[in-house]
Amino acid sequence: MTRQLTYEQRIALINKWKNPPGASEQLRLERAERMVKQAVLRHEPFQGLDITVASKGSYPNNTNVRGDSDVDIMVKLNHPVHTEGPAAWWFGQPARYTGPWTRQKLRQEVEDALTNHFGWVDTDHNLALYVPEVVGSRPSIDVVPCFKWVAYDTTAPGGEYVGSVVYGRNGKRVINWPELQLANGRTKNTNTKYRYKFVVRVLKNVENDLASEGVIKALPSYFSECLIYNVPDDVFLREGSLDAVVRESLREVYRQLTGVWFGYQRMVEPNGIKKVFGEGQKWTEKDARELIERAWYYLNYES
């Protein structure tokens, strides 16, 4: 079992963790994003295409933490649109698509663009192309070649949800909703007087400490964001001190994880669409319980 913080240590760390990375680290993150955009825009096969190059994950969502900030960049081809079910037949994308932009070609061209710009790219990962860190200049970069994904739904604004789909080297696809995550996170942060993202950063830092000490296995930082997103807005607002907000947020997450009627099965990611727990996720409900239990002990909160 890891050590417990004293009250004074906890308050000092919470005050340290409440802010995102400093200005110099932020500049390195921005430089990495700018360099990937330049690589793609200068790549001749991409000229004239409807293509989006944008950061996703903790960096644009402002939930990244000091000293643990890499950059995730999506290179999203917006045509052909990918979808499934009756919509795939009706809209003809990609079911009847016969053009050149297959998933293999997109990945290869993104690899070529990055190699031309950076000199070398690690291509051994299933989903992303990895650009190593340059110490003092920019962090490491995960670049994900993906297609625009549309889920047609009459209950959605405009009748559709728009995301992205990446096809792994193992043949499996992963659908993400970075734009929805960004919009929902901003709304929740505003509604909670900017306490939501503060608590996310605290839990991410705690998870880093626990993992580095071998108390728990290392978990994706997005997992902490998913858990805290499910805390109702009023929990963030009813406590005065930030310390109390962290305590009650952890208590609420644990209540959902351990309460009756399988409350954890109703937890959703910040995109509001995907379930936090289920097939294809890199974590389990047991991982969540262990994280919250050990975080509670580490922060030395009373029962």
mmCIF file of C-alpha atoms in Angstrom:
data_model
loop_
_atom_site.group_PDB
_atom_site.id
_atom_site.type_symbol
_atom_site.label_atom_id
_atom_site.label_comp_id
_atom_site.label_asym_id
_atom_site.label_seq_id
_atom_site.Cartn_x
_atom_site.Cartn_y
_atom_site.Cartn_z
ATOM 1 C CA MET A 1 0.000 0.000 0.000
ATOM 2 C CA THR A 2 1.274 3.421 -0.895
ATOM 3 C CA ARG A 3 1.839 6.164 1.613
ATOM 4 C CA GLN A 4 -0.917 8.491 2.729
ATOM 5 C CA LEU A 5 -0.599 12.218 2.307
ATOM 6 C CA THR A 6 -0.956 14.512 5.243
ATOM 7 C CA TYR A 7 -3.659 17.149 5.034
ATOM 8 C CA GLU A 8 -1.050 19.820 4.315
ATOM 9 C CA GLN A 9 0.561 17.712 1.572
ATOM 10 C CA ARG A 10 -2.807 17.015 -0.025
ATOM 11 C CA ILE A 11 -3.809 20.663 -0.134
ATOM 12 C CA ALA A 12 -0.430 21.638 -1.568
ATOM 13 C CA LEU A 13 -0.671 19.016 -4.308
ATOM 14 C CA ILE A 14 -4.267 19.859 -5.170
ATOM 15 C CA ASN A 15 -3.299 23.510 -5.565
ATOM 16 C CA LYS A 16 -0.426 22.403 -7.797
ATOM 17 C CA TRP A 17 -2.522 19.990 -9.856
ATOM 18 C CA LYS A 18 -5.461 22.289 -10.452
ATOM 19 C CA ASN A 19 -3.750 24.044 -13.353
ATOM 20 C CA PRO A 20 -2.871 22.646 -16.796
ATOM 21 C CA PRO A 21 0.749 22.580 -18.048
ATOM 22 C CA GLY A 22 2.682 25.828 -17.969
ATOM 23 C CA ALA A 23 3.357 28.169 -20.862
ATOM 24 C CA SER A 24 6.590 26.520 -22.045
ATOM 25 C CA GLU A 25 5.033 23.062 -22.093
ATOM 26 C CA GLN A 26 1.978 24.422 -23.866
ATOM 27 C CA LEU A 27 4.202 25.899 -26.559
ATOM 28 C CA ARG A 28 5.804 22.506 -27.159
ATOM 29 C CA LEU A 29 2.354 20.927 -27.526
ATOM 30 C CA GLU A 30 1.304 23.603 -30.008
ATOM 31 C CA ARG A 31 4.539 23.149 -31.958
ATOM 32 C CA ALA A 32 3.885 19.423 -32.338
ATOM 33 C CA GLU A 33 0.383 20.023 -33.671
ATOM 34 C CA ARG A 34 1.619 22.686 -36.086
ATOM 35 C CA MET A 35 4.345 20.421 -37.456
ATOM 36 C CA VAL A 36 1.914 17.593 -38.229
ATOM 37 C CA LYS A 37 -0.387 20.032 -40.008
ATOM 38 C CA GLN A 38 2.530 21.267 -42.098
ATOM 39 C CA ALA A 39 3.537 17.702 -42.983
ATOM 40 C CA VAL A 40 0.046 16.851 -44.210
ATOM 41 C CA LEU A 41 -0.626 20.107 -46.039
ATOM 42 C CA ARG A 42 2.667 19.847 -47.936
ATOM 43 C CA HIS A 43 2.111 16.229 -48.991
ATOM 44 C CA GLU A 44 1.216 16.274 -52.684
ATOM 45 C CA PRO A 45 -1.316 13.373 -52.673
ATOM 46 C CA PHE A 46 -3.392 15.274 -50.107
ATOM 47 C CA GLN A 47 -3.665 18.413 -52.241
ATOM 48 C CA GLY A 48 -7.271 19.363 -52.977
ATOM 49 C CA LEU A 49 -8.782 16.831 -50.546
ATOM 50 C CA ASP A 50 -11.292 17.594 -47.802
ATOM 51 C CA ILE A 51 -9.067 16.610 -44.912
ATOM 52 C CA THR A 52 -9.034 17.646 -41.264
ATOM 53 C CA VAL A 53 -5.876 17.725 -39.168
ATOM 54 C CA ALA A 54 -6.629 18.439 -35.526
ATOM 55 C CA SER A 55 -5.526 17.491 -32.042
ATOM 56 C CA LYS A 56 -7.797 15.327 -29.932
ATOM 57 C CA GLY A 57 -7.782 14.007 -26.394
ATOM 58 C CA SER A 58 -6.555 15.751 -23.268
ATOM 59 C CA TYR A 59 -4.580 18.523 -24.980
ATOM 60 C CA PRO A 60 -7.467 20.322 -26.769
ATOM 61 C CA ASN A 61 -9.822 19.364 -23.931
ATOM 62 C CA ASN A 62 -7.524 21.128 -21.446
ATOM 63 C CA THR A 63 -7.385 18.116 -19.126
ATOM 64 C CA ASN A 64 -3.718 17.338 -19.716
ATOM 65 C CA VAL A 65 -1.362 17.372 -16.739
ATOM 66 C CA ARG A 66 2.122 18.732 -16.230
ATOM 67 C CA GLY A 67 4.948 16.489 -17.386
ATOM 68 C CA ASP A 68 2.595 13.906 -18.876
ATOM 69 C CA SER A 69 1.421 15.569 -22.042
ATOM 70 C CA ASP A 70 1.876 13.908 -25.392
ATOM 71 C CA VAL A 71 -0.176 14.926 -28.400
ATOM 72 C CA ASP A 72 -2.807 12.920 -30.261
ATOM 73 C CA ILE A 73 -3.465 14.183 -33.781
ATOM 74 C CA MET A 74 -6.125 12.882 -36.131
ATOM 75 C CA VAL A 75 -5.677 13.119 -39.885
ATOM 76 C CA LYS A 76 -9.274 12.679 -40.957
ATOM 77 C CA LEU A 77 -10.328 12.227 -44.573
ATOM 78 C CA ASN A 78 -13.882 13.570 -44.859
ATOM 79 C CA HIS A 79 -14.693 11.831 -48.142
ATOM 80 C CA PRO A 80 -15.577 9.044 -48.484
ATOM 81 C CA VAL A 81 -17.858 9.148 -45.450
ATOM 82 C CA HIS A 82 -17.947 5.880 -43.517
ATOM 83 C CA THR A 83 -21.097 4.608 -41.858
ATOM 84 C CA GLU A 84 -22.993 1.340 -41.400
ATOM 85 C CA GLY A 85 -26.433 -0.252 -41.415
ATOM 86 C CA PRO A 86 -29.194 0.944 -43.742
ATOM 87 C CA ALA A 87 -27.475 4.311 -43.999
ATOM 88 C CA ALA A 88 -24.446 2.689 -45.602
ATOM 89 C CA TRP A 89 -26.624 1.309 -48.387
ATOM 90 C CA TRP A 90 -28.702 4.476 -48.737
ATOM 91 C CA PHE A 91 -25.798 6.914 -48.858
ATOM 92 C CA GLY A 92 -23.441 4.594 -50.680
ATOM 93 C CA GLN A 93 -20.495 5.254 -48.365
ATOM 94 C CA PRO A 94 -18.345 3.261 -48.152
ATOM 95 C CA ALA A 95 -20.376 0.242 -49.286
ATOM 96 C CA ARG A 96 -20.255 1.205 -52.971
ATOM 97 C CA TYR A 97 -17.133 3.351 -52.827
ATOM 98 C CA THR A 98 -14.722 2.375 -55.597
ATOM 99 C CA GLY A 99 -12.303 5.305 -55.439
ATOM 100 C CA PRO A 100 -8.619 5.235 -54.544
ATOM 101 C CA TRP A 101 -8.825 6.204 -50.869
ATOM 102 C CA THR A 102 -8.884 2.873 -49.130
ATOM 103 C CA ARG A 103 -7.877 2.517 -45.511
ATOM 104 C CA GLN A 104 -4.508 1.078 -46.597
ATOM 105 C CA LYS A 105 -3.788 3.995 -48.929
ATOM 106 C CA LEU A 106 -4.712 6.593 -46.317
ATOM 107 C CA ARG A 107 -2.406 5.056 -43.728
ATOM 108 C CA GLN A 108 0.439 4.780 -46.222
ATOM 109 C CA GLU A 109 0.117 8.384 -47.392
ATOM 110 C CA VAL A 110 0.005 9.696 -43.826
ATOM 111 C CA GLU A 111 3.108 7.625 -43.066
ATOM 112 C CA ASP A 112 4.860 9.053 -46.141
ATOM 113 C CA ALA A 113 3.905 12.623 -45.222
ATOM 114 C CA LEU A 114 5.251 12.241 -41.688
ATOM 115 C CA THR A 115 8.423 10.481 -42.823
ATOM 116 C CA ASN A 116 9.152 13.238 -45.333
ATOM 117 C CA HIS A 117 8.747 15.862 -42.620
ATOM 118 C CA PHE A 118 10.208 14.207 -39.506
ATOM 119 C CA GLY A 119 12.654 11.761 -41.063
ATOM 120 C CA TRP A 120 11.448 8.626 -39.286
ATOM 121 C CA VAL A 121 8.138 7.332 -37.945
ATOM 122 C CA ASP A 122 7.371 4.255 -35.831
ATOM 123 C CA THR A 123 4.731 2.267 -37.752
ATOM 124 C CA ASP A 124 4.515 -0.780 -35.491
ATOM 125 C CA HIS A 125 1.494 0.382 -33.467
ATOM 126 C CA ASN A 126 -1.979 -0.918 -34.254
ATOM 127 C CA LEU A 127 -3.776 2.404 -34.692
ATOM 128 C CA ALA A 128 -1.419 5.353 -34.536
ATOM 129 C CA LEU A 129 1.790 6.333 -36.245
ATOM 130 C CA TYR A 130 4.264 7.372 -33.576
ATOM 131 C CA VAL A 131 6.589 10.358 -33.892
ATOM 132 C CA PRO A 132 9.213 10.300 -31.099
ATOM 133 C CA GLU A 133 9.764 13.171 -28.698
ATOM 134 C CA VAL A 134 12.475 15.759 -29.224
ATOM 135 C CA VAL A 135 13.492 16.768 -25.713
ATOM 136 C CA GLY A 136 13.112 20.485 -25.132
ATOM 137 C CA SER A 137 11.384 21.029 -28.463
ATOM 138 C CA ARG A 138 8.195 18.994 -28.633
ATOM 139 C CA PRO A 139 6.548 15.957 -27.020
ATOM 140 C CA SER A 140 5.914 12.628 -28.698
ATOM 141 C CA ILE A 141 3.042 12.559 -31.169
ATOM 142 C CA ASP A 142 0.502 9.855 -31.952
ATOM 143 C CA VAL A 143 -0.913 10.476 -35.419
ATOM 144 C CA VAL A 144 -4.109 8.593 -36.276
ATOM 145 C CA PRO A 145 -5.166 8.219 -39.945
ATOM 146 C CA CYS A 146 -8.950 8.069 -39.935
ATOM 147 C CA PHE A 147 -12.100 8.645 -41.959
ATOM 148 C CA LYS A 148 -15.141 10.738 -41.167
ATOM 149 C CA TRP A 149 -17.759 8.551 -39.497
ATOM 150 C CA VAL A 150 -21.449 9.449 -39.473
ATOM 151 C CA ALA A 151 -24.136 7.834 -37.341
ATOM 152 C CA TYR A 152 -27.537 8.822 -38.652
ATOM 153 C CA ASP A 153 -30.020 9.338 -35.815
ATOM 154 C CA THR A 154 -33.297 11.242 -35.984
ATOM 155 C CA THR A 155 -32.877 12.280 -32.326
ATOM 156 C CA ALA A 156 -29.481 13.891 -32.959
ATOM 157 C CA PRO A 157 -29.042 17.575 -33.790
ATOM 158 C CA GLY A 158 -29.247 17.780 -37.565
ATOM 159 C CA GLY A 159 -30.135 14.101 -37.711
ATOM 160 C CA GLU A 160 -26.592 12.778 -37.343
ATOM 161 C CA TYR A 161 -23.632 12.338 -35.031
ATOM 162 C CA VAL A 162 -20.252 12.981 -36.621
ATOM 163 C CA GLY A 163 -17.074 11.285 -35.456
ATOM 164 C CA SER A 164 -14.108 9.430 -36.866
ATOM 165 C CA VAL A 165 -13.223 5.811 -37.561
ATOM 166 C CA VAL A 166 -9.743 4.339 -37.603
ATOM 167 C CA TYR A 167 -8.980 0.860 -38.893
ATOM 168 C CA GLY A 168 -6.254 -0.949 -37.003
ATOM 169 C CA ARG A 169 -3.556 -3.102 -38.509
ATOM 170 C CA ASN A 170 -5.316 -6.015 -36.794
ATOM 171 C CA GLY A 171 -8.378 -5.413 -38.968
ATOM 172 C CA LYS A 172 -10.588 -4.036 -36.210
ATOM 173 C CA ARG A 173 -12.093 -0.587 -36.331
ATOM 174 C CA VAL A 174 -12.364 1.989 -33.557
ATOM 175 C CA ILE A 175 -14.986 4.740 -33.672
ATOM 176 C CA ASN A 176 -14.300 7.936 -31.745
ATOM 177 C CA TRP A 177 -16.224 11.151 -31.212
ATOM 178 C CA PRO A 178 -13.584 13.833 -30.502
ATOM 179 C CA GLU A 179 -15.749 16.796 -31.471
ATOM 180 C CA LEU A 180 -18.556 15.672 -29.166
ATOM 181 C CA GLN A 181 -16.075 15.069 -26.355
ATOM 182 C CA LEU A 182 -14.714 18.576 -26.793
ATOM 183 C CA ALA A 183 -18.138 20.241 -26.867
ATOM 184 C CA ASN A 184 -19.579 18.268 -23.937
ATOM 185 C CA GLY A 185 -16.483 18.815 -21.833
ATOM 186 C CA ARG A 186 -16.603 22.554 -22.366
ATOM 187 C CA THR A 187 -20.286 22.676 -21.472
ATOM 188 C CA LYS A 188 -19.823 20.651 -18.300
ATOM 189 C CA ASN A 189 -16.839 22.735 -17.277
ATOM 190 C CA THR A 190 -18.827 25.944 -17.687
ATOM 191 C CA ASN A 191 -21.828 24.506 -15.846
ATOM 192 C CA THR A 192 -19.626 23.484 -12.902
ATOM 193 C CA LYS A 193 -17.788 26.805 -12.627
ATOM 194 C CA TYR A 194 -14.656 25.222 -14.158
ATOM 195 C CA ARG A 195 -14.378 22.581 -11.454
ATOM 196 C CA TYR A 196 -14.964 19.576 -13.698
ATOM 197 C CA LYS A 197 -11.634 19.740 -15.534
ATOM 198 C CA PHE A 198 -9.861 20.652 -12.321
ATOM 199 C CA VAL A 199 -11.030 17.395 -10.690
ATOM 200 C CA VAL A 200 -10.094 15.432 -13.834
ATOM 201 C CA ARG A 201 -6.532 16.742 -13.618
ATOM 202 C CA VAL A 202 -6.326 15.865 -9.931
ATOM 203 C CA LEU A 203 -7.403 12.267 -10.549
ATOM 204 C CA LYS A 204 -5.015 11.941 -13.493
ATOM 205 C CA ASN A 205 -2.125 13.084 -11.308
ATOM 206 C CA VAL A 206 -3.134 10.700 -8.546
ATOM 207 C CA GLU A 207 -3.313 7.841 -11.050
ATOM 208 C CA ASN A 208 0.170 8.719 -12.291
ATOM 209 C CA ASP A 209 1.536 8.646 -8.736
ATOM 210 C CA LEU A 210 -0.164 5.343 -7.895
ATOM 211 C CA ALA A 211 1.003 3.708 -11.109
ATOM 212 C CA SER A 212 4.596 4.935 -10.696
ATOM 213 C CA GLU A 213 4.686 3.410 -7.208
ATOM 214 C CA GLY A 214 3.311 0.111 -8.486
ATOM 215 C CA VAL A 215 0.125 0.353 -6.443
ATOM 216 C CA ILE A 216 -2.106 0.026 -9.517
ATOM 217 C CA LYS A 217 -1.447 -0.740 -13.153
ATOM 218 C CA ALA A 218 -1.029 2.227 -15.457
ATOM 219 C CA LEU A 219 -4.330 3.315 -17.013
ATOM 220 C CA PRO A 220 -5.063 5.603 -19.973
ATOM 221 C CA SER A 221 -5.451 9.174 -18.779
ATOM 222 C CA TYR A 222 -8.773 9.369 -20.627
ATOM 223 C CA PHE A 223 -10.163 6.862 -18.119
ATOM 224 C CA SER A 224 -10.034 9.444 -15.330
ATOM 225 C CA GLU A 225 -11.858 11.915 -17.557
ATOM 226 C CA CYS A 226 -14.558 9.344 -18.277
ATOM 227 C CA LEU A 227 -15.140 8.616 -14.591
ATOM 228 C CA ILE A 228 -15.353 12.233 -13.482
ATOM 229 C CA TYR A 229 -17.616 13.161 -16.414
ATOM 230 C CA ASN A 230 -20.320 11.022 -14.788
ATOM 231 C CA VAL A 231 -20.360 13.076 -11.600
ATOM 232 C CA PRO A 232 -23.553 15.188 -11.629
ATOM 233 C CA ASP A 233 -22.981 18.913 -11.977
ATOM 234 C CA ASP A 234 -24.493 19.725 -8.573
ATOM 235 C CA VAL A 235 -21.787 17.685 -6.798
ATOM 236 C CA PHE A 236 -19.160 20.104 -8.107
ATOM 237 C CA LEU A 237 -21.186 23.105 -6.983
ATOM 238 C CA ARG A 238 -22.438 22.234 -3.504
ATOM 239 C CA GLU A 239 -19.027 22.213 -1.806
ATOM 240 C CA GLY A 240 -17.056 25.322 -0.995
ATOM 241 C CA SER A 241 -13.433 24.209 -1.082
ATOM 242 C CA LEU A 242 -11.731 22.532 -4.003
ATOM 243 C CA ASP A 243 -10.499 19.828 -1.637
ATOM 244 C CA ALA A 244 -14.080 18.983 -0.725
ATOM 245 C CA VAL A 245 -15.077 18.939 -4.399
ATOM 246 C CA VAL A 246 -12.409 16.318 -5.111
ATOM 247 C CA ARG A 247 -13.521 14.229 -2.123
ATOM 248 C CA GLU A 248 -17.216 14.291 -3.035
ATOM 249 C CA SER A 249 -16.509 13.621 -6.707
ATOM 250 C CA LEU A 250 -14.558 10.475 -5.806
ATOM 251 C CA ARG A 251 -17.322 9.452 -3.415
ATOM 252 C CA GLU A 252 -19.943 9.854 -6.157
ATOM 253 C CA VAL A 253 -17.959 7.841 -8.708
ATOM 254 C CA TYR A 254 -17.504 5.048 -6.179
ATOM 255 C CA ARG A 255 -21.231 5.111 -5.396
ATOM 256 C CA GLN A 256 -22.025 4.582 -9.074
ATOM 257 C CA LEU A 257 -19.452 1.807 -9.347
ATOM 258 C CA THR A 258 -20.624 -0.146 -6.322
ATOM 259 C CA GLY A 259 -24.298 0.773 -5.963
ATOM 260 C CA VAL A 260 -27.271 -1.389 -6.805
ATOM 261 C CA TRP A 261 -28.797 -1.782 -10.254
ATOM 262 C CA PHE A 262 -25.414 -1.874 -11.983
ATOM 263 C CA GLY A 263 -25.035 1.893 -12.081
ATOM 264 C CA TYR A 264 -21.618 1.610 -13.708
ATOM 265 C CA GLN A 265 -23.269 0.171 -16.817
ATOM 266 C CA ARG A 266 -25.007 3.502 -17.375
ATOM 267 C CA MET A 267 -21.812 5.541 -17.231
ATOM 268 C CA VAL A 268 -20.931 7.189 -20.537
ATOM 269 C CA GLU A 269 -17.787 8.713 -21.978
ATOM 270 C CA PRO A 270 -17.573 12.514 -22.316
ATOM 271 C CA ASN A 271 -18.778 12.159 -25.907
ATOM 272 C CA GLY A 272 -22.158 11.135 -24.455
ATOM 273 C CA ILE A 273 -22.458 8.134 -26.797
ATOM 274 C CA LYS A 274 -20.063 5.355 -25.858
ATOM 275 C CA LYS A 275 -20.402 3.423 -22.604
ATOM 276 C CA VAL A 276 -17.442 3.665 -20.242
ATOM 277 C CA PHE A 277 -17.430 -0.073 -19.635
ATOM 278 C CA GLY A 278 -17.909 -2.792 -22.204
ATOM 279 C CA GLU A 279 -16.444 -4.528 -25.189
ATOM 280 C CA GLY A 280 -13.434 -2.866 -26.744
ATOM 281 C CA GLN A 281 -12.469 -0.762 -23.739
ATOM 282 C CA LYS A 282 -8.939 -0.855 -22.331
ATOM 283 C CA TRP A 283 -10.164 -0.975 -18.738
ATOM 284 C CA THR A 284 -12.743 -2.706 -16.563
ATOM 285 C CA GLU A 285 -15.103 -1.793 -13.760
ATOM 286 C CA LYS A 286 -12.630 -3.491 -11.387
ATOM 287 C CA ASP A 287 -9.893 -1.111 -12.566
ATOM 288 C CA ALA A 288 -12.171 1.816 -11.758
ATOM 289 C CA ARG A 289 -12.991 0.582 -8.255
ATOM 290 C CA GLU A 290 -9.346 -0.011 -7.497
ATOM 291 C CA LEU A 291 -8.341 3.415 -8.790
ATOM 292 C CA ILE A 292 -10.949 5.236 -6.682
ATOM 293 C CA GLU A 293 -10.248 3.156 -3.570
ATOM 294 C CA ARG A 294 -6.495 3.726 -3.772
ATOM 295 C CA ALA A 295 -6.954 7.407 -4.644
ATOM 296 C CA TRP A 296 -9.178 7.849 -1.584
ATOM 297 C CA TYR A 297 -6.547 6.227 0.644
ATOM 298 C CA TYR A 298 -3.645 8.115 -0.938
ATOM 299 C CA LEU A 299 -5.388 11.470 -0.505
ATOM 300 C CA ASN A 300 -6.194 10.463 3.074
ATOM 301 C CA TYR A 301 -9.877 11.278 3.019
ATOM 302 C CA GLU A 302 -12.023 10.173 5.918
ATOM 303 C CA SER A 303 -14.786 7.618 5.387
#
